[in-house]
Short mmCIF file of C-alpha atoms and ligand atoms in Angstrom, two decimals:
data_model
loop_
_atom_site.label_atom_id
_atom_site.label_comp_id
_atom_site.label_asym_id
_atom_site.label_seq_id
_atom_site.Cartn_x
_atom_site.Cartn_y
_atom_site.Cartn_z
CA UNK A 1478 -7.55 137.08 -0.09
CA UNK A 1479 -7.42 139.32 3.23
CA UNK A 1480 -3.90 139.17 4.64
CA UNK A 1481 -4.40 137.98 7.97
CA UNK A 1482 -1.63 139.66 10.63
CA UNK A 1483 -0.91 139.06 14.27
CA UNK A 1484 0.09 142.05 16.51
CA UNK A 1485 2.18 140.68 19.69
CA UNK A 1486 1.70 143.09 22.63
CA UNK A 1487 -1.18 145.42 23.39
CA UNK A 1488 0.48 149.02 24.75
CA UNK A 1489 0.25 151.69 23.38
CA UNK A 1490 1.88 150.82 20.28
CA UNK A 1491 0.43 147.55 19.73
CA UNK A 1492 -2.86 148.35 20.06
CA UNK A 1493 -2.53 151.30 17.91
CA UNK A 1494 -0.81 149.69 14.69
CA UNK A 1495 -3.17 147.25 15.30
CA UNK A 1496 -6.57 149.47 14.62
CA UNK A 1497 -4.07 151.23 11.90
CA UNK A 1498 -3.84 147.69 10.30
CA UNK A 1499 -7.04 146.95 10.63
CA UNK A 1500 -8.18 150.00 8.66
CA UNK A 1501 -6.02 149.01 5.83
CA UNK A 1502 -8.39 145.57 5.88
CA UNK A 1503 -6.10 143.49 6.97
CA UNK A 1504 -7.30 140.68 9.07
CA UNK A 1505 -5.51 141.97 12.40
CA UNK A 1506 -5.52 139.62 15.59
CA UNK A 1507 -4.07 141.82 18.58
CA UNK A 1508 -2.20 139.64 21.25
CA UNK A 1509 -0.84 140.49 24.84
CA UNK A 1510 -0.64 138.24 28.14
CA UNK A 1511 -3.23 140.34 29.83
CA UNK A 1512 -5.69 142.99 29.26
CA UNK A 1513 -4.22 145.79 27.01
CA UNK A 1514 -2.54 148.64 28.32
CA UNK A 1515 -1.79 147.46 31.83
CA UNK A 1516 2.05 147.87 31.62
CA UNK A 1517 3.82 150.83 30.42
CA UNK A 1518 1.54 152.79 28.79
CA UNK A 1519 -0.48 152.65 31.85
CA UNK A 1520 1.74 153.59 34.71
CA UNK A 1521 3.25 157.04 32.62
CA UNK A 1522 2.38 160.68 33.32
CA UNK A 1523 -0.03 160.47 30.86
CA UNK A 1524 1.15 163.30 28.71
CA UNK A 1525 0.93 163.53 24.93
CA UNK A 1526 3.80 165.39 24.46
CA UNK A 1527 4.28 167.18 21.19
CA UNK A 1528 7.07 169.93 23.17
CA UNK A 1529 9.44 166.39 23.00
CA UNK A 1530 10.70 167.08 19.93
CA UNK A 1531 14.27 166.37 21.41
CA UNK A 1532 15.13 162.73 22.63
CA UNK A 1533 16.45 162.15 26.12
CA UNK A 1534 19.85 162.38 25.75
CA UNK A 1535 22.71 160.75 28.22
CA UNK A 1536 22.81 163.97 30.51
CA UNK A 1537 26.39 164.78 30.34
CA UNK A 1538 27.02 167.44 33.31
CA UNK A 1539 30.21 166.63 35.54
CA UNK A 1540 27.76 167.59 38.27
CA UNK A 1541 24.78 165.06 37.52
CA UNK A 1542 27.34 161.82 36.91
CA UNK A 1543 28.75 163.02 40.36
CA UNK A 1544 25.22 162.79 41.64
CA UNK A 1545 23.88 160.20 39.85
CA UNK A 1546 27.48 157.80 41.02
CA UNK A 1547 26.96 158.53 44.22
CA UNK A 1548 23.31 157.97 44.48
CA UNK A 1549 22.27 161.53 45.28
CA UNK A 1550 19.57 163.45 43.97
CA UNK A 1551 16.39 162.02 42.99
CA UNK A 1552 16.95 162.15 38.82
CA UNK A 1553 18.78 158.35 38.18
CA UNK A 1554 19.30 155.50 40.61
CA UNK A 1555 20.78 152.17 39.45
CA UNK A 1556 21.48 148.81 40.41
CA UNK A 1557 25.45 147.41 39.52
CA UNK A 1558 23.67 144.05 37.90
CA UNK A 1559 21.58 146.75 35.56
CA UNK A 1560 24.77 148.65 34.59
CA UNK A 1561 26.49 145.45 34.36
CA UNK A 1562 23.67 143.87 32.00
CA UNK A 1563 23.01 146.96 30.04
CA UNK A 1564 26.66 148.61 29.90
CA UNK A 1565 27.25 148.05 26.37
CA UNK A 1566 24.23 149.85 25.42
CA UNK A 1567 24.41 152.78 28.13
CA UNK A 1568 28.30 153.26 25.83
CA UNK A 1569 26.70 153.58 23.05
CA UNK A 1570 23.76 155.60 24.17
CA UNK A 1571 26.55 158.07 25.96
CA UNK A 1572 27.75 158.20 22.43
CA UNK A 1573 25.15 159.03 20.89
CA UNK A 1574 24.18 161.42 22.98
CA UNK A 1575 27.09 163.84 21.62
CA UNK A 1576 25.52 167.19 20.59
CA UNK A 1577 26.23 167.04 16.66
CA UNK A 1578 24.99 163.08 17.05
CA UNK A 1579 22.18 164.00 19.69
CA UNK A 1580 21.30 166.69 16.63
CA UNK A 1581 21.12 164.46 13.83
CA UNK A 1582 18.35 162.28 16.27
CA UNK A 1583 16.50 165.15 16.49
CA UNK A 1584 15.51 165.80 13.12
CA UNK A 1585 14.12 162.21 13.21
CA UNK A 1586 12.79 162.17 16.12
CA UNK A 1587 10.80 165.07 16.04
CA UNK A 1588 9.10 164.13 12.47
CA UNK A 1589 7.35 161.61 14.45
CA UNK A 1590 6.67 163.67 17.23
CA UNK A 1591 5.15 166.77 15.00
CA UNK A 1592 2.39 164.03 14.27
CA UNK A 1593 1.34 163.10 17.94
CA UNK A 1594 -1.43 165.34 18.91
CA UNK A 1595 -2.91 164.87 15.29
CA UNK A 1596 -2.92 161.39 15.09
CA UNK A 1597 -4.19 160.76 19.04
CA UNK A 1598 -6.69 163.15 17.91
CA UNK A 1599 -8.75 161.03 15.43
CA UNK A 1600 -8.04 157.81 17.45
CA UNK A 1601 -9.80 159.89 20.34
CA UNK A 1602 -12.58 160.91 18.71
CA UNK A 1603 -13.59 157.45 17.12
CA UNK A 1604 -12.82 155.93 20.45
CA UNK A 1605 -15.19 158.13 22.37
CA UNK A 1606 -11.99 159.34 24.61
CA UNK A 1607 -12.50 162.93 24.69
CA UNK A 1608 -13.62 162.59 28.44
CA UNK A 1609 -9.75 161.15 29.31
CA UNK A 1610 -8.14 164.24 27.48
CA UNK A 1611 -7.18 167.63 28.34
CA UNK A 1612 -5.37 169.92 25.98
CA UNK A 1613 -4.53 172.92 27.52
CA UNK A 1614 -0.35 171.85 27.86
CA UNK A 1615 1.49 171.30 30.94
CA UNK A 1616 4.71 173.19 32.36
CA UNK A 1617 8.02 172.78 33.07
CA UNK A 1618 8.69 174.37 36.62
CA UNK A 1619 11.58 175.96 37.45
CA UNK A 1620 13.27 176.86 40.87
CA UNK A 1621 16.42 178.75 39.81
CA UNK A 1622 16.34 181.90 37.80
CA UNK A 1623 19.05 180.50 36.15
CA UNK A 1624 17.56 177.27 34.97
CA UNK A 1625 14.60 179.17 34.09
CA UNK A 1626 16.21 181.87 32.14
CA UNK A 1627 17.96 179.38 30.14
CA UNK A 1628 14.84 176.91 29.52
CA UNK A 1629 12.99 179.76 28.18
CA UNK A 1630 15.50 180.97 26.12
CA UNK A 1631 15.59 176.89 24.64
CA UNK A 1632 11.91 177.23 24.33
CA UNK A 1633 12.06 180.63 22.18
CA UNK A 1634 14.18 178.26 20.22
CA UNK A 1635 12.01 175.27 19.61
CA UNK A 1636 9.15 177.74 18.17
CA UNK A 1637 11.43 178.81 15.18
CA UNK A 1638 12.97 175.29 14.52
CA UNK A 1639 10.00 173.56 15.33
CA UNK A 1640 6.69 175.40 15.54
CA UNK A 1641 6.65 174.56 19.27
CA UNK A 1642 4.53 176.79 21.10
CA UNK A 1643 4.99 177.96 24.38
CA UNK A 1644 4.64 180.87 27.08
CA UNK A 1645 7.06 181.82 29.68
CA UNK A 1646 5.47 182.30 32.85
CA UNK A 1647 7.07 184.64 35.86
CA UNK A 1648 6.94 183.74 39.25
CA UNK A 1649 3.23 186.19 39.89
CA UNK A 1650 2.18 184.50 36.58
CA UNK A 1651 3.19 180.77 37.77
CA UNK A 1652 1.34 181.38 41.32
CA UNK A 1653 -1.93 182.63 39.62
CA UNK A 1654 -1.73 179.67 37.18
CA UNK A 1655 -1.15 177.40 39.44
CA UNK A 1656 -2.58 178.35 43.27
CA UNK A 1657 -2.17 175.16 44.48
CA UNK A 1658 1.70 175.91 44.84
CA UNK A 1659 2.58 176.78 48.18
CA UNK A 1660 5.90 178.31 47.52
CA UNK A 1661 7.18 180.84 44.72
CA UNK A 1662 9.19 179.59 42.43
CA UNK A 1663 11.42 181.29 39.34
CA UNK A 1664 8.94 180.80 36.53
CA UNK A 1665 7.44 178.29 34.40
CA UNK A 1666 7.75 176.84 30.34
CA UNK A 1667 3.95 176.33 29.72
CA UNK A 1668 3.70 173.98 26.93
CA UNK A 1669 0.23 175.01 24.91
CA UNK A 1670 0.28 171.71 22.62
CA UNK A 1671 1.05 168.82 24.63
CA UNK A 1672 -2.13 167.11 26.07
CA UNK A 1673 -2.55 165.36 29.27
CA UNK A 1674 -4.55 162.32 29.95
CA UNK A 1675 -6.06 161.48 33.24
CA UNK A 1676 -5.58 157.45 32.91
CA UNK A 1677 -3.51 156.76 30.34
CA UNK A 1678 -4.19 152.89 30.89
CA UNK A 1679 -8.10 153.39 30.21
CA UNK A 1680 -7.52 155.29 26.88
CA UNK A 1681 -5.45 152.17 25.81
CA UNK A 1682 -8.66 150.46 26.79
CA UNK A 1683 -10.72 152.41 24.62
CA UNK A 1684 -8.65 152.43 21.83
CA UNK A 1685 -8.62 148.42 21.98
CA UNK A 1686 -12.17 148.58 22.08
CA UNK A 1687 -12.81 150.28 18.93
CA UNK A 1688 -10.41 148.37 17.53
CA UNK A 1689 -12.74 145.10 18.99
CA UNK A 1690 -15.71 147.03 17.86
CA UNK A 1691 -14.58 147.41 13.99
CA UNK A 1692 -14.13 143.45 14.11
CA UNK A 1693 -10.98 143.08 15.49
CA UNK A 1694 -9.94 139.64 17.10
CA UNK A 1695 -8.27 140.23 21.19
CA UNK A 1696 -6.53 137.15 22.41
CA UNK A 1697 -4.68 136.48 25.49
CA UNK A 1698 -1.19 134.64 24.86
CA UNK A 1699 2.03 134.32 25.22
CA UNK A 1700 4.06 135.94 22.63
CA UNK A 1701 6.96 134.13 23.13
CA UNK A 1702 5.38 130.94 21.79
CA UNK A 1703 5.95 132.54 18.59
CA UNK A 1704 7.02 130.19 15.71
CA UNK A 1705 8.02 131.00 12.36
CA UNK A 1706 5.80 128.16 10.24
CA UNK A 1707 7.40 128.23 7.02
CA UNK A 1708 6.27 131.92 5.57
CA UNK A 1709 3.80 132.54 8.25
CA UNK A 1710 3.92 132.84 11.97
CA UNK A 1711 2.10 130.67 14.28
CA UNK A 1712 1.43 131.64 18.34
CA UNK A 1713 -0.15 129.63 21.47
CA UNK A 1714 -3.41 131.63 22.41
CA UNK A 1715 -6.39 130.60 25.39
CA UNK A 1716 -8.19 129.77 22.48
CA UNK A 1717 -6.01 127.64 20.50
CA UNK A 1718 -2.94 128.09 18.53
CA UNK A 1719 -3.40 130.86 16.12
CA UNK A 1720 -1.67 131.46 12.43
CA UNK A 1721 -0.97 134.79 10.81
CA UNK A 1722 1.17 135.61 7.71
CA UNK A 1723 2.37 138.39 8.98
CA UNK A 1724 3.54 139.36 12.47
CA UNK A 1725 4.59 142.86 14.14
CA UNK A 1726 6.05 142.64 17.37
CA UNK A 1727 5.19 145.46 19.77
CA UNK A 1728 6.45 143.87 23.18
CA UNK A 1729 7.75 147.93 24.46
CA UNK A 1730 10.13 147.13 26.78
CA UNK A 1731 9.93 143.18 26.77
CA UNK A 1732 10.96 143.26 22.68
CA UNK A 1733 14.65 142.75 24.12
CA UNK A 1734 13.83 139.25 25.26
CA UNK A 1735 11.86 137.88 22.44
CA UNK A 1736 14.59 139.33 19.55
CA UNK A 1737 16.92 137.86 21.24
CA UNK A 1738 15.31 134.32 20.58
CA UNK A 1739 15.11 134.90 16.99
CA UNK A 1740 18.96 135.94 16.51
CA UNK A 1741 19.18 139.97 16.81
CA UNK A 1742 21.02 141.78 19.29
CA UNK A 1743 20.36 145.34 18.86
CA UNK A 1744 21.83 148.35 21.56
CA UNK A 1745 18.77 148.50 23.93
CA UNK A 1746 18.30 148.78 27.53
CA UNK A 1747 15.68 150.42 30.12
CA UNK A 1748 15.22 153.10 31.98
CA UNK A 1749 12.44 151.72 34.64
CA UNK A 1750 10.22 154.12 36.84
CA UNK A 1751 7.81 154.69 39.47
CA UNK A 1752 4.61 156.14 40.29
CA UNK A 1753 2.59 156.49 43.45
CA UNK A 1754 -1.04 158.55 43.54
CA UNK A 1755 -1.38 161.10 46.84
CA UNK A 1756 -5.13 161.67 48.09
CA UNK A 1757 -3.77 165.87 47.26
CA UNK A 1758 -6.72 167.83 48.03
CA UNK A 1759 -4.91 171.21 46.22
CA UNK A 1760 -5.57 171.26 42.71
CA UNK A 1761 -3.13 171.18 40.56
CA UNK A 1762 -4.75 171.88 37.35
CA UNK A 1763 -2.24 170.92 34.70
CA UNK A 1764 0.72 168.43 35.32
CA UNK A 1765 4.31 169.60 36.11
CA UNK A 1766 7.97 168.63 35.55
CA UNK A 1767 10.30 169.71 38.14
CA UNK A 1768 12.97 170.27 36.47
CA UNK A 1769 15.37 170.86 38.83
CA UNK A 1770 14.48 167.77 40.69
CA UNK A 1771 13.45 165.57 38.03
CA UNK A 1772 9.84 164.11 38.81
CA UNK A 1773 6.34 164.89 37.16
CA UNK A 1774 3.06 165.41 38.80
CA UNK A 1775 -0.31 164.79 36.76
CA UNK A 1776 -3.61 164.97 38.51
CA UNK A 1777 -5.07 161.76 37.33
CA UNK A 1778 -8.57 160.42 37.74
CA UNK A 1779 -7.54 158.19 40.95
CA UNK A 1780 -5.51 160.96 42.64
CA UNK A 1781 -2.76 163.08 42.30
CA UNK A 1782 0.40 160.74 40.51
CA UNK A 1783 3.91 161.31 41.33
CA UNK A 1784 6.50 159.34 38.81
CA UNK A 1785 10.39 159.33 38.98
CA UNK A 1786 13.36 159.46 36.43
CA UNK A 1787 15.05 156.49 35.31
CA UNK A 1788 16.40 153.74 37.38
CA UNK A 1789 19.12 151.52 35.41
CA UNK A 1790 18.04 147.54 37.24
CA UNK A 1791 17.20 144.34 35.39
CA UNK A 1792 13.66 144.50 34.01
CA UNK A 1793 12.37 141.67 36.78
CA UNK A 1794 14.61 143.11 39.51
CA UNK A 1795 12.46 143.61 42.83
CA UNK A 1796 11.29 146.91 43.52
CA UNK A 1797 13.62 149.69 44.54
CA UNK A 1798 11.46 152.70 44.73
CA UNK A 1799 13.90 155.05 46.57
CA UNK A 1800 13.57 157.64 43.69
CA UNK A 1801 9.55 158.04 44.38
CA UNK A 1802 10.59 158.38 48.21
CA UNK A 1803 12.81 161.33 47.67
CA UNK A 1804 10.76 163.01 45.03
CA UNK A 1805 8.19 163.01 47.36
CA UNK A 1806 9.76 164.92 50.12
CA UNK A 1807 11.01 166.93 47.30
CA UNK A 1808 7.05 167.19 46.16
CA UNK A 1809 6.15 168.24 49.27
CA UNK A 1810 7.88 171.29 49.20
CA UNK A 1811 6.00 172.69 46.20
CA UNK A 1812 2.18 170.60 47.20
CA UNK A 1813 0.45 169.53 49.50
CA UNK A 1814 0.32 165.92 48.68
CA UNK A 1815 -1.76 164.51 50.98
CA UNK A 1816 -1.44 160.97 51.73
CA UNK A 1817 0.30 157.58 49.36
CA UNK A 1818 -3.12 155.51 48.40
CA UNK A 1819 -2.62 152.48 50.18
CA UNK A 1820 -0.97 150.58 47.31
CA UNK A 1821 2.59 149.57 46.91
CA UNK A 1822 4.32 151.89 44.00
CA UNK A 1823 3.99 151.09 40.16
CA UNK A 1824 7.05 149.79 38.82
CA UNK A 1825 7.56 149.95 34.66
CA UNK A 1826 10.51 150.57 32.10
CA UNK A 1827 10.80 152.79 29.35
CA UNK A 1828 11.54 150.74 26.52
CA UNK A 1829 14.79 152.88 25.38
CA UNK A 1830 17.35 152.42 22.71
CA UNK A 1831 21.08 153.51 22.29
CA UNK A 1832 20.45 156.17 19.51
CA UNK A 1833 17.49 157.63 20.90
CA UNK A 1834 15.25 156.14 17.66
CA UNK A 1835 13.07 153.63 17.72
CA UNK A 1836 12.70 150.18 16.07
CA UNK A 1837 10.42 149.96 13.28
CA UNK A 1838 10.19 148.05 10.10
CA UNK A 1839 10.63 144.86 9.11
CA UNK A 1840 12.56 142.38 10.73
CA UNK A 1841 16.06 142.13 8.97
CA UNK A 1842 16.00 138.27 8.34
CA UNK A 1843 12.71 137.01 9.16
CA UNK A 1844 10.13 137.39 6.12
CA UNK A 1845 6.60 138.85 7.19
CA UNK A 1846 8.12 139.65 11.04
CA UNK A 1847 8.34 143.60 11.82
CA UNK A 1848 9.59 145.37 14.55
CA UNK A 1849 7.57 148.32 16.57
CA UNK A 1850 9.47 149.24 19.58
CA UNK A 1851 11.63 151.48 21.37
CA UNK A 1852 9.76 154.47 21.64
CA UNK A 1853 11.96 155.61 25.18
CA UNK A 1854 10.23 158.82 26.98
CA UNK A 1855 7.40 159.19 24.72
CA UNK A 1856 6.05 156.21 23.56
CA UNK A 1857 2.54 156.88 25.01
CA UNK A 1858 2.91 159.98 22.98
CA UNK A 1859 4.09 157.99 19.54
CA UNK A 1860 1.55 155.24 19.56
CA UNK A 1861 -0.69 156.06 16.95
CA UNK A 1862 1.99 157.94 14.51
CA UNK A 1863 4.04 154.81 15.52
CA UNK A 1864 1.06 152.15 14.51
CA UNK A 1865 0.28 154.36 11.35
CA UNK A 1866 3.91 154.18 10.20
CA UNK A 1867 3.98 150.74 10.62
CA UNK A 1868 0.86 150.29 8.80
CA UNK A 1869 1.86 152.16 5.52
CA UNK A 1870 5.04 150.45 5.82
CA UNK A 1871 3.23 147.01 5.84
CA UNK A 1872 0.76 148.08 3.08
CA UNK A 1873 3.35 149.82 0.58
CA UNK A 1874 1.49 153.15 0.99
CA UNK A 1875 3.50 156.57 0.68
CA UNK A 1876 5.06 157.10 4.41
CA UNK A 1877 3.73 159.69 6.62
CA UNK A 1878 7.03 160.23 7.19
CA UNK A 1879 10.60 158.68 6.57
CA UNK A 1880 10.71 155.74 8.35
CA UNK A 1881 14.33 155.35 7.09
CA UNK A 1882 16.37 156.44 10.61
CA UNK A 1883 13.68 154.18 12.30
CA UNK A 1884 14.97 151.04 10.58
CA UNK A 1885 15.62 147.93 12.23
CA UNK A 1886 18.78 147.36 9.59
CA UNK A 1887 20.66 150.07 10.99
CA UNK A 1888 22.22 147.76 13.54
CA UNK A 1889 23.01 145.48 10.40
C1 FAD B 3270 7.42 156.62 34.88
C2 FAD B 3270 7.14 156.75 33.39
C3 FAD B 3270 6.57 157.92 32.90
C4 FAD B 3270 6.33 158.05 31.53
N1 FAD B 3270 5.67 159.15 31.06
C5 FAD B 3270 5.37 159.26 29.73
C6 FAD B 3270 4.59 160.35 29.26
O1 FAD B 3270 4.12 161.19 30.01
N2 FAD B 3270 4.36 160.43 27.91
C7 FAD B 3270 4.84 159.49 27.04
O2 FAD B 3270 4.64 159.63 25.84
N3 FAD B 3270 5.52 158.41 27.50
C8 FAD B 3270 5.79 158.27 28.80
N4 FAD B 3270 6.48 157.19 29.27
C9 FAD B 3270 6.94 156.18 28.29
C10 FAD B 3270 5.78 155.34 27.81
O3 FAD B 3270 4.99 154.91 28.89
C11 FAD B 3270 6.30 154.12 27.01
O4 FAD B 3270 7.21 154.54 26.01
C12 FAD B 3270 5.15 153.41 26.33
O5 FAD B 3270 4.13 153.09 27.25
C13 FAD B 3270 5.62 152.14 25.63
O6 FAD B 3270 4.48 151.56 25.02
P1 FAD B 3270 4.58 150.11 24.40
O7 FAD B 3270 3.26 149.81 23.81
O8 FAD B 3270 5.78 150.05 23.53
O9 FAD B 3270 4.90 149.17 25.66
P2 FAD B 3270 3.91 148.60 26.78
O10 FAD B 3270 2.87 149.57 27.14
O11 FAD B 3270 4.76 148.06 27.89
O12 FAD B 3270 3.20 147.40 26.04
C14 FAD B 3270 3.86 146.18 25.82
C15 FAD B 3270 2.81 145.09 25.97
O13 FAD B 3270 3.41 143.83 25.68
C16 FAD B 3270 2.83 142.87 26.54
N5 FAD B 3270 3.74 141.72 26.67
C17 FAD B 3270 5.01 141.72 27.12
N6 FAD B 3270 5.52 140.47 27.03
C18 FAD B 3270 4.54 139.68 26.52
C19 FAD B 3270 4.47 138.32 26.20
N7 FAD B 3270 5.51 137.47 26.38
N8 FAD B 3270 3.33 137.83 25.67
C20 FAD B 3270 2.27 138.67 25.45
N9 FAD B 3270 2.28 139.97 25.75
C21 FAD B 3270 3.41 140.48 26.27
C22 FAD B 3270 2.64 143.60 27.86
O14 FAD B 3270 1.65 142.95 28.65
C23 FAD B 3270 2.25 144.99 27.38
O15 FAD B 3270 0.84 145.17 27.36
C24 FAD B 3270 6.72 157.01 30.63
C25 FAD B 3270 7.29 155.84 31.14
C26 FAD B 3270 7.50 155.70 32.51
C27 FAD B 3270 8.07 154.41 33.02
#
């Protein structure tokens, strides 16, 4: 008899262990409260980013905790209620963020990531995506000769550890890349993996669709109406309750709030951020991260989009987008922006946990429940290694990788 398996949330991740599942031929119903990939893996910089082999580590520099206290700079802002509700985690996540420990997340992190471009790859081709995906890299700008000296010296690095590739650009070689600068800067990282998608929401879209058009059932619901029913699961859906044997829950950065309900307190927290879209009539023709100033800008399909760094705040806390307002007249001095659409900003959280790793496997004490979440900076990036993981893990199949330092039992 098919195994019949509900999939609670429909990001990035979701939606891809879902068609993953569904491969397998499992009977896979995918679940979120709207359409999927409306949330998080909609409002991102759209970049699939196979440079990140490194997690996001606490930044640690006197100078940037004096900056980021005081509210300065454009890189962090936080709210005392977010500190105050996330503290214990942010402790642990400064812990963890220790070079030898920060090390030892590396190696795990970037088995995943060495995947990314590979397994977006198929998904894009069955899904007809091709259209939302460029894959000629993106850069890391630089203003400082210092800061670029030393990034490109880091990048030399990743090559040999990681096959990373990369080409460091001088400030002649930056301006003819990219004409639409208006001021010369010290140089530039070009990434030549990474690929950048101009709406990450619709490819979400698409990938749901195939995963429709191979037979796949897409309800709307509320996954916290989730009920264990002796070995199966059971959840509230617009069409009726439905009942699953299995369950994987996939809720990004709302996992937090549904775990909690069934018992397990695990070390995670957010890191929200914002995006606006400028009418920019220069072209920028690959995204870029200021580095120095800690924003990205990706020429999407509905304009030029300008997202921020992380702001520590309670997931439902009203909008604070002071972080978009000063990387914008930071922005400015590089682009020509043009003018904000007339929208309000997009507000999301990167769903982020205190050893940089994320959550998947099965569910430490509930039978047939397993956990895909956590995926922090680049979980837009992870989706379909992510869903495939998850997959073999749920099938018994030989891993794609070691999904050992993913494990949900590692906070016991
Ligand atoms: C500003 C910004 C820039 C970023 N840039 C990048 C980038 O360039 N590259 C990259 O790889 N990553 C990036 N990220 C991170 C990336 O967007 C996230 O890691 C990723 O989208 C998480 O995907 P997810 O599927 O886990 O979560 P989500 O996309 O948030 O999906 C969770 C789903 O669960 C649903 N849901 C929640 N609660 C319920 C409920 N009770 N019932 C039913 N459904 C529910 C939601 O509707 C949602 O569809 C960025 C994030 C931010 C904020």
């Amino acid at each position: 008899m098919t195994t019949s398996i509900l999939v609670l949330g429909g990001g990035m991740v979701g939606t891809c262990t879902a068609l993953h599942l569904q491969q397998r031929g499992y009977d896979v119903t995918l679940l979120d409260r709207r359409t999927p990939g409306q949330e998080t893996s909609m409002g991102n910089a759209g970049l699939i980013q196979r440079e990140a082999v490194e997690p996001y580590a606490f930044p640690r520099e006197p100078g940037f905790l004096l900056d980021a206290a005081l509210g300065r700079g454009a890189q962090v802002h936080w709210h005392a209620q977010g500190l105050w509700q996330m503290g214990r985690a942010l402790l642990r996540y400064l812990h963890h963020s220790h070079p030898q420990r920060h090390a030892h997340a590396t190696q795990a992190y970037s088995r995943l990531i060495a995947h990314a471009t590979d397994e977006h790859g198929v998904l894009v081709k069955a899904a007809g995506a091709q259209d939302l995906v460029t894959r000629e890299g993106f850069r890391f700008v630089f203003r400082t000769a210092e800061a670029f000296d030393a990034a490109a010296q880091r990048a030399e690095d990743l090559v040999l550890r990681f096959g990373v590739r990369s080409q460091a650009e001088n400030t002649a070689q930056l301006a003819l890349a990219e004409p639409a600068l208006q001021k010369p800067l010290a140089g530039a990282v070009h990434w030549l993996d990474p690929w950048a998608v101009n709406d990450p929401g619709a490819l979400v879209q698409r990938y749901a669709d195939l995963f429709v058009a191979r037979g796949g059932r897409l309800l709307v619901g509320d996954a916290a109406s989730l009920q264990a029913q002796g070995a199966a699961w059971s959840v509230r859906t617009t069409e009726g309750t439905v009942h699953a044997q299995q369950s994987v829950l996939a809720l990004g950065p709302w996992s937090d709030g549904l775990i909690r309900t069934l018992g397990y307190r695990f070390p995670l927290f957010i890191k929200r951020g914002y995006h606006q879209h400028y009418t920019s009539s220069a072209q920028l023709r690959r995204p870029i991260l200021d580095v120095e100033r800690g924003y990205v800008l990706a020429p999407m399909q509905r304009g030029l989009r300008l997202t921020t760094g992380a702001e520590f705040a309670p997931i439902d806390a009203p909008p604070t987008p002071v972080q978009l307002a000063k990387a914008e007249i930071l922005a400015r001095e590089l682009i020509d922006l043009g003018q904000p659409l007339p929208e309000p900003p997009w507000l999301g959280a990167r769903p982020c946990v205190a050893d940089m790793l994320p959550v998947m496997g099965p569910a430490p004490r509930h039978p047939g429940l397993w956990f895909n979440f956590g995926h922090a900076h680049q979980g837009f990036t992870m989706g379909p290694v992510a869903g495939r993981l998850l997959a073999e893990m749920v099938s018994g199949e030989p891993p794609c990788v070691d999904p050992t330092p993913y494990s949900p039992r590692r906070f016991g």
